[in-house]
Short mmCIF file of C-alpha atoms and ligand atoms in Angstrom, two decimals:
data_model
loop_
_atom_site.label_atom_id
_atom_site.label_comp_id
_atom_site.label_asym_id
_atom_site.label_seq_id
_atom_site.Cartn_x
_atom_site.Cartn_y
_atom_site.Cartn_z
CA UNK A 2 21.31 11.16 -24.38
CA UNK A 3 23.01 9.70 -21.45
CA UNK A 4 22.65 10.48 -18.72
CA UNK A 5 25.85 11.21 -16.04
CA UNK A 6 26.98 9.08 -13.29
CA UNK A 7 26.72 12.59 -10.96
CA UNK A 8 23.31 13.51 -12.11
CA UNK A 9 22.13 9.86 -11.44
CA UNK A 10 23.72 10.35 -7.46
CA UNK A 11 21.95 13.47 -7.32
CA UNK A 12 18.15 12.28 -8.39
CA UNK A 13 18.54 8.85 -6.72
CA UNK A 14 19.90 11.01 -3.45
CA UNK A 15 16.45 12.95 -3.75
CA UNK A 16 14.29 10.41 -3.98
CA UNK A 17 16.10 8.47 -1.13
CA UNK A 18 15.85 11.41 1.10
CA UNK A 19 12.08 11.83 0.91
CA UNK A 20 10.83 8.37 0.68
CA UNK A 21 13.53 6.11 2.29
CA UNK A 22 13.37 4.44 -1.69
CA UNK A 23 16.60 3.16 -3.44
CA UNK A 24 16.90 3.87 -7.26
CA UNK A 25 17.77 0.07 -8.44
CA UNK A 26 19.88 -0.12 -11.37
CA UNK A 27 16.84 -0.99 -13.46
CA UNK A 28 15.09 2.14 -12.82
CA UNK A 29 18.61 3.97 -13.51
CA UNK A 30 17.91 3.08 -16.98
CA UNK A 31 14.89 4.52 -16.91
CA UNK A 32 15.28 7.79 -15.33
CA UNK A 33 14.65 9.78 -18.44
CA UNK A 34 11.67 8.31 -19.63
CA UNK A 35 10.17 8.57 -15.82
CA UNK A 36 10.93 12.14 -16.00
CA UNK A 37 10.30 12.91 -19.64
CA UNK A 38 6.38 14.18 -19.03
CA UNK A 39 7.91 16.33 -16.06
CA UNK A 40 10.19 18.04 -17.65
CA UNK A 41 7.75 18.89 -20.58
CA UNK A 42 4.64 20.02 -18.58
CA UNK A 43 7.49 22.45 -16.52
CA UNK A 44 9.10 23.89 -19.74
CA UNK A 45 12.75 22.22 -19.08
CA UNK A 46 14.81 21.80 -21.95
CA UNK A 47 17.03 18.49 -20.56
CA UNK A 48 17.95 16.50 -17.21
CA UNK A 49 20.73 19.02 -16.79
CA UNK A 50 18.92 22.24 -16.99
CA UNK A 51 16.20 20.20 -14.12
CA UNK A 52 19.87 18.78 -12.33
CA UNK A 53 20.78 22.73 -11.83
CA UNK A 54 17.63 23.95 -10.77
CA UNK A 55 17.53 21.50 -8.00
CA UNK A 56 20.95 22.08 -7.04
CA UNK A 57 20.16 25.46 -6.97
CA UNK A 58 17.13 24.99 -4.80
CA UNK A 59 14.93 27.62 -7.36
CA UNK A 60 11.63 25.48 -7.00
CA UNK A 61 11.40 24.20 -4.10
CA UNK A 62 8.14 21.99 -5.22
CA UNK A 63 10.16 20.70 -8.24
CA UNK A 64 12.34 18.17 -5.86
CA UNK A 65 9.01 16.64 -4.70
CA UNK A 66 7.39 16.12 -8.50
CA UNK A 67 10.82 14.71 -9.22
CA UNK A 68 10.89 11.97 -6.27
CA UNK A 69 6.88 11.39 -7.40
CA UNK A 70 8.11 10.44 -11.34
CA UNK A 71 10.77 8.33 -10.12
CA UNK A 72 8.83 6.30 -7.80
CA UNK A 73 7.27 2.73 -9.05
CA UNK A 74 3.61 2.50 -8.44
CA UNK A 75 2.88 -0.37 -10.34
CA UNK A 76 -0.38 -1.94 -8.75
CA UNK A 77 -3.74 -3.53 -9.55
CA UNK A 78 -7.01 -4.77 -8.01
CA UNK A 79 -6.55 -7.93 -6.11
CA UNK A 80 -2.97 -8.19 -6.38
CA UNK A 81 -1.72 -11.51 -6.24
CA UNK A 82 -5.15 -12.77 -5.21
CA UNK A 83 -4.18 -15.20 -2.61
CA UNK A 84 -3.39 -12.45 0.20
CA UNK A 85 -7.12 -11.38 -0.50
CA UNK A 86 -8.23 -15.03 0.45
CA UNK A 87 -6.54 -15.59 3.48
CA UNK A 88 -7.86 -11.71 4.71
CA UNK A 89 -11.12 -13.66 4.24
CA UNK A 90 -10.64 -16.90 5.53
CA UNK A 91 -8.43 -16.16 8.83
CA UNK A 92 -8.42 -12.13 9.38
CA UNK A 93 -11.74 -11.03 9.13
CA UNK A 94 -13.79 -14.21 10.30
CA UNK A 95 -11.67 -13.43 13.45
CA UNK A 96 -12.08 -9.85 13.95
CA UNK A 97 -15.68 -10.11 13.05
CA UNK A 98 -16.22 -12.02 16.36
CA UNK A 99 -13.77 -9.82 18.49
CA UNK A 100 -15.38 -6.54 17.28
CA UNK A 101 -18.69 -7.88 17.33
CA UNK A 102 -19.63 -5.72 19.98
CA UNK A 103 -17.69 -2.76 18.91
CA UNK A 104 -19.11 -3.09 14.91
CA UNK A 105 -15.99 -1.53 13.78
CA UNK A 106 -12.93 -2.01 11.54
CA UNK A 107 -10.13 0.17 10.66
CA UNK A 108 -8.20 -1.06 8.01
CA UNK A 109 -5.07 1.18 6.24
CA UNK A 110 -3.41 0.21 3.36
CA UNK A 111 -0.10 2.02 3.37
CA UNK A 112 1.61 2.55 0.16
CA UNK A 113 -1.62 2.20 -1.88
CA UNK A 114 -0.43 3.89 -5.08
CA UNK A 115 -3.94 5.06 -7.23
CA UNK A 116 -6.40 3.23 -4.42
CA UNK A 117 -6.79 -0.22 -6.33
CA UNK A 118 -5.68 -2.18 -3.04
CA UNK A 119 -8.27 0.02 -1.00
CA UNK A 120 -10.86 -0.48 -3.25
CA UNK A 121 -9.77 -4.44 -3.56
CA UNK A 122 -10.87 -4.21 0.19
CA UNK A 123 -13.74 -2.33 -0.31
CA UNK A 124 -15.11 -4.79 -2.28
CA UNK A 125 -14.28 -7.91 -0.14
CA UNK A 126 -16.46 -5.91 2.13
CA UNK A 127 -20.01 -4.79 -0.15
CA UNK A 128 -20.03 -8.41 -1.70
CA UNK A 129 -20.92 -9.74 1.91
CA UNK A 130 -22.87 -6.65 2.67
CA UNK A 131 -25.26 -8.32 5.12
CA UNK A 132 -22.81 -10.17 7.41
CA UNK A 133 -20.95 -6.36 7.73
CA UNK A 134 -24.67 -4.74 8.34
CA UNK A 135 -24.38 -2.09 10.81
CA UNK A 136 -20.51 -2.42 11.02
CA UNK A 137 -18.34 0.93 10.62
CA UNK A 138 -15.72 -0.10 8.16
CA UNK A 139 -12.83 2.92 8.14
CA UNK A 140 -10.31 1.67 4.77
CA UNK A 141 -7.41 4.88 4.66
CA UNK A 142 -4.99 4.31 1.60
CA UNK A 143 -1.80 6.45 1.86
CA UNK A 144 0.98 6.96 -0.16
CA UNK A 145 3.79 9.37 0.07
CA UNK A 146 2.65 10.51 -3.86
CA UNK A 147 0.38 13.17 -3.73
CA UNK A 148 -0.16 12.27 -7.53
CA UNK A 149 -1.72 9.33 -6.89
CA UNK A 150 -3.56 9.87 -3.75
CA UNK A 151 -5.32 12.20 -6.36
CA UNK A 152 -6.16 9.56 -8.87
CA UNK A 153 -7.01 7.48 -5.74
CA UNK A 154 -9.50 9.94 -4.62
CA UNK A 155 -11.37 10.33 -8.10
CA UNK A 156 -11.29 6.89 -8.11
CA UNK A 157 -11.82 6.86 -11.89
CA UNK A 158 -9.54 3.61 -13.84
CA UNK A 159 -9.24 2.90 -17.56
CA UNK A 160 -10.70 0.47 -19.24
CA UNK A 161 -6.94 -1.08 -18.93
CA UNK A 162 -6.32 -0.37 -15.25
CA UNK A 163 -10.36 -2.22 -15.14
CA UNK A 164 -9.58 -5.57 -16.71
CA UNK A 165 -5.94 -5.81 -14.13
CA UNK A 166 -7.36 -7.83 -11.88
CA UNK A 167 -11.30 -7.58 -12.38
CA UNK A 168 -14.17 -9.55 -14.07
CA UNK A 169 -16.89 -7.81 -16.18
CA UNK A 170 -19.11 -8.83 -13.57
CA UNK A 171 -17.28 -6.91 -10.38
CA UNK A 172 -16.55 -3.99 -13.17
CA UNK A 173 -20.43 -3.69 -13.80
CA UNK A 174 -21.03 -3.90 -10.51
CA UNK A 175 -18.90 -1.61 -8.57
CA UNK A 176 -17.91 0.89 -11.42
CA UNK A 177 -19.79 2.93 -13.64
CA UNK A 178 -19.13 4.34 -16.99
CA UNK A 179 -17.92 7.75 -17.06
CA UNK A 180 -16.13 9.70 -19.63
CA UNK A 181 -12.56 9.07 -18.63
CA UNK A 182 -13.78 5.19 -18.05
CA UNK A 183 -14.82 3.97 -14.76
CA UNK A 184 -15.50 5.43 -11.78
CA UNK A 185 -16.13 3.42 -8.42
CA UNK A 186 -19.83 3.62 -7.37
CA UNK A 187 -20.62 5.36 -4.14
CA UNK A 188 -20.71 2.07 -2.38
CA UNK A 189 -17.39 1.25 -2.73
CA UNK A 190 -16.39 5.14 -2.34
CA UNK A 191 -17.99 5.45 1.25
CA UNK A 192 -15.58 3.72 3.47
CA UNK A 193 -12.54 4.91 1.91
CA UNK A 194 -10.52 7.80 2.98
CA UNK A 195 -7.23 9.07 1.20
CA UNK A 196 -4.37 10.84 2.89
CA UNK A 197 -1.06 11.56 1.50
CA UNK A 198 1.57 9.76 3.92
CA UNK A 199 5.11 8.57 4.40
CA UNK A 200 5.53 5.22 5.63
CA UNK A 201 8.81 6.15 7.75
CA UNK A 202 6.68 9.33 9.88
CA UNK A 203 4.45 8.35 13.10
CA UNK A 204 1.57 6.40 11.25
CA UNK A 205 -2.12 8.34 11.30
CA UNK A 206 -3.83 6.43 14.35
CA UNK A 207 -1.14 4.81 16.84
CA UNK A 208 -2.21 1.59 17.77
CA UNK A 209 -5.28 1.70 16.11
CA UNK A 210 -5.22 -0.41 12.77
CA UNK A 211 -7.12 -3.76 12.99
CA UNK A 212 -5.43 -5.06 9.47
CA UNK A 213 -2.74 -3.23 7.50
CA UNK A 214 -1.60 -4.15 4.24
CA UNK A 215 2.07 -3.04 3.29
CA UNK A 216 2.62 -4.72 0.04
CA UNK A 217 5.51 -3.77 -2.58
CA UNK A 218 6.43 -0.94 -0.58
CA UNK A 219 8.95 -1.98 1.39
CA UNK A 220 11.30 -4.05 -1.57
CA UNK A 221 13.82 -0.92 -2.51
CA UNK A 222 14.21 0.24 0.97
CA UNK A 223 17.79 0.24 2.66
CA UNK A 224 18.02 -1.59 5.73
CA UNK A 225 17.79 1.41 7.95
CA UNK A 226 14.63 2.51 6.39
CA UNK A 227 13.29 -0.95 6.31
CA UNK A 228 13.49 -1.56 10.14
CA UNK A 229 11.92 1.93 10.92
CA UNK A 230 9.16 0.90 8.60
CA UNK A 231 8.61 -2.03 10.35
CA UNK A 232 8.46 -0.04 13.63
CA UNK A 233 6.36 2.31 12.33
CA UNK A 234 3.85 -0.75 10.72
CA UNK A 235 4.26 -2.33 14.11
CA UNK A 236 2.84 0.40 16.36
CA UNK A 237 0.02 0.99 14.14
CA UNK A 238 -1.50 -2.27 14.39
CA UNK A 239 -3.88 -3.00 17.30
CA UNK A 240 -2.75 -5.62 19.68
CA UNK A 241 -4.36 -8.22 18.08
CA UNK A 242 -4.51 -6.82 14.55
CA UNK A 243 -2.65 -8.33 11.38
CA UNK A 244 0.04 -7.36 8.90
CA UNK A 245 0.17 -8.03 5.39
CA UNK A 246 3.16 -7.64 3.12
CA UNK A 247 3.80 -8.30 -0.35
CA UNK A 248 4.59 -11.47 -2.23
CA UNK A 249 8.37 -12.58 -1.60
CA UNK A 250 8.23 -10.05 1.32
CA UNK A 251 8.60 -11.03 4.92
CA UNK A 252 9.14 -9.92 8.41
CA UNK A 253 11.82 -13.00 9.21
CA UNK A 254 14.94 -11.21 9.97
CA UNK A 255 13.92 -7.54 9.84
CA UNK A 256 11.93 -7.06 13.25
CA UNK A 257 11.83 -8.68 16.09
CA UNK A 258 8.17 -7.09 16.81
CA UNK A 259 6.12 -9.04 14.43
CA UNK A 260 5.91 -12.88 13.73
CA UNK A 261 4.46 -15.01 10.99
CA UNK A 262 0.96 -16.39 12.11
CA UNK A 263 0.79 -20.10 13.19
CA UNK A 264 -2.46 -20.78 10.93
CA UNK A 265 -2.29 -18.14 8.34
CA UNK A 266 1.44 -17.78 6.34
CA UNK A 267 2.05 -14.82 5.18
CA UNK A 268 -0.14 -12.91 7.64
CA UNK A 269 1.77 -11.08 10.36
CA UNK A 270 1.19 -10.68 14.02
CA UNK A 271 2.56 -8.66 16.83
CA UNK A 272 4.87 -10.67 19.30
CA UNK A 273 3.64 -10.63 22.60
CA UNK A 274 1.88 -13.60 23.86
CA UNK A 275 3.52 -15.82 21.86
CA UNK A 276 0.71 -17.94 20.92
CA UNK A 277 -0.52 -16.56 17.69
CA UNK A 278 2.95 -16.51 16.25
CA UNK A 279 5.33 -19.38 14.94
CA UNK A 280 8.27 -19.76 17.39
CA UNK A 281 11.42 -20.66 15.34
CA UNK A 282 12.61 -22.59 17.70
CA UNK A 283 9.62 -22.91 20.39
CA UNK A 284 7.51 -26.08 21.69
CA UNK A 285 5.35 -28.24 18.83
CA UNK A 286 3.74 -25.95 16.85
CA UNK A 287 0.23 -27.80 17.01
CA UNK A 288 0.32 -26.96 20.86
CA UNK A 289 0.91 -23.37 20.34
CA UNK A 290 -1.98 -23.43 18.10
CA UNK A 291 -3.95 -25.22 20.37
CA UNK A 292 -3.76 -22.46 22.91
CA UNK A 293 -4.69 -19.36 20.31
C1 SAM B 18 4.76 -0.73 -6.21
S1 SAM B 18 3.53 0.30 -5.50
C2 SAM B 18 2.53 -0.90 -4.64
C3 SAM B 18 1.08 -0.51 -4.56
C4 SAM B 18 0.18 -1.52 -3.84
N1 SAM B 18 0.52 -1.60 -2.43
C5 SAM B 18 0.28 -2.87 -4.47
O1 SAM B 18 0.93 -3.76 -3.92
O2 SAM B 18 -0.29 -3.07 -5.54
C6 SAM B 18 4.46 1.04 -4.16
C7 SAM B 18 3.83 2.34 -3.66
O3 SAM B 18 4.50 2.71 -2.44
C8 SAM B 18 4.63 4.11 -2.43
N2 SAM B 18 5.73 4.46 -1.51
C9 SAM B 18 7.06 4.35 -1.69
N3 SAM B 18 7.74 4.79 -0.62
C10 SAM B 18 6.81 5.19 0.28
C11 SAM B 18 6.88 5.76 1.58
N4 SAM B 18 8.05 6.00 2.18
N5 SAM B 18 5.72 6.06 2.22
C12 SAM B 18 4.52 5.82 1.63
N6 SAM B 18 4.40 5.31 0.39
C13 SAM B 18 5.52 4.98 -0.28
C14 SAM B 18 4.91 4.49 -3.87
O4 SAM B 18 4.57 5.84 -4.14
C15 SAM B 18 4.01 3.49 -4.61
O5 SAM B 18 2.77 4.05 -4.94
#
């Protein structure tokens, strides 16, 4: 069955209005499978009978499930890798010595999807336990799905979701058998909060974020959107925190709040002193790193 032009404005209208996401023509074609479970778990008979009861505003819950099914939340632990790498070789070796005497982190992971990024960073932190002895580390995922900040918070994966991205040793490690697969130990539980969020409301502690990681989020967004995201990212972050975004994702040309770090590409920084960040068109580069 196909599916009309008008009932495609309408759904791709909804989900635009409550998470600043586009529907891209490839996810047009897929609108009916994405809604298929929906529709059966709520007794509708087709995408016209659930068209009419959200024009009609009858369930006023319904519009919300709908946006949910259409979003993508494709993710998996240590995503791309690389981003994971440079946390550890220029983020946290940095923040470890200008928190030292605080002994706290607050990390947030915005758009986490079912909690494999937080728990990616939970683990980064328990397999250096003693270095982060006596440190307070505070991980919050978010994600304007309240489906999947459930999942996130049983923090129980398939075997499938298990092998995207980890080894048998970090499975046996950090997840234990349970009878709907694996279930993050207490460990890795302990410093992670979930909260349901959107990205384009105040974020949860103003200024207050020492890393966040914004990855694959911020792709489908219209321009609009995309710059009050980047506002919103940019007053979370403590002065001196760091940004990261997802592959192919950047800050160039979107914001004129954040700037790519000198050492660490792909890492962003607040513009303000102007040292830590790459000047486009500023003095030798070596000298501004120099002076960081
Ligand atoms: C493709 S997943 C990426 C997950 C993870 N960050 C990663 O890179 O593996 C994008 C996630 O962003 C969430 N999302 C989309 N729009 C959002 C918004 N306005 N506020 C918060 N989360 C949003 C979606 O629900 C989805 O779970």
């Amino acid at each position: 069955m196909q599916i009309s032009d008008s009932s495609t404005r309408i759904l791709a209208g909804l989900l635009e209005a409550r998470t600043g996401q586009q529907l891209t023509m490839s996810r047009r074609w897929r609108i009916e499978t994405a809604l298929a479970a929906l529709l059966r778990e709520r007794g509708i008979a087709s995408l016209d009978e659930l068209i009419t009861i959200l024009v009609m505003g009858r369930e006023p819950g319904l519009s919300q499930m709908v946006a949910e099914a259409l979003l993508n939340n494709e993710t998996y632990f240590f995503r791309d890798r690389a981003p994971f790498d440079m946390l550890q070789r220029y983020a946290l070796p940095e923040l470890a010595q200008r928190r030292a005497k605080l002994k706290r982190l607050r990390i947030w992971s915005t758009g986490c999807s079912t909690g494999q990024e937080p728990y990616s960073l939970a683990m980064l932190f328990a397999e250096e336990q003693e270095k982060w002895q006596g440190w307070t580390i505070d991980i919050l995922g978010t994600d304007v799905s309240s489906g999947c900040i459930d999942r996130a918070r049983r923090g129980i994966y398939t075997q499938f979701e298990i092998q995207r991205g980890l080894g048998i040793n970090q499975t046996i490690k950090w997840f234990e058998e349970c009878a709907d697969g694996w279930r993050a130990v207490e460990q890795l539980r302990r410093p992670v909060r979930f909260q349901v969020h959107n990205l384009l409301e105040q974020p949860p502690h103003p200024g207050g974020f020492d890393i966040i990681l914004c990855r694959n989020v911020l792709l489908y967004l219209n321009p609009e959107k995309k710059a009050l995201s980047f506002e919103r990212l940019a007053s979370a972050m403590a002065e001196d925190g760091w940004l990261m975004l997802g592959a192919g994702e950047t800050v160039i040309g979107q914001t004129n709040k954040l700037g790519s770090d000198i050492n660490a590409r792909g890492l962003y920084r607040l513009i303000g002193d102007g040292k830590r960040v790459e000047k486009r068109s500023g003095p030798d580069r070596r000298t501004a790193a120099a002076g960081a």
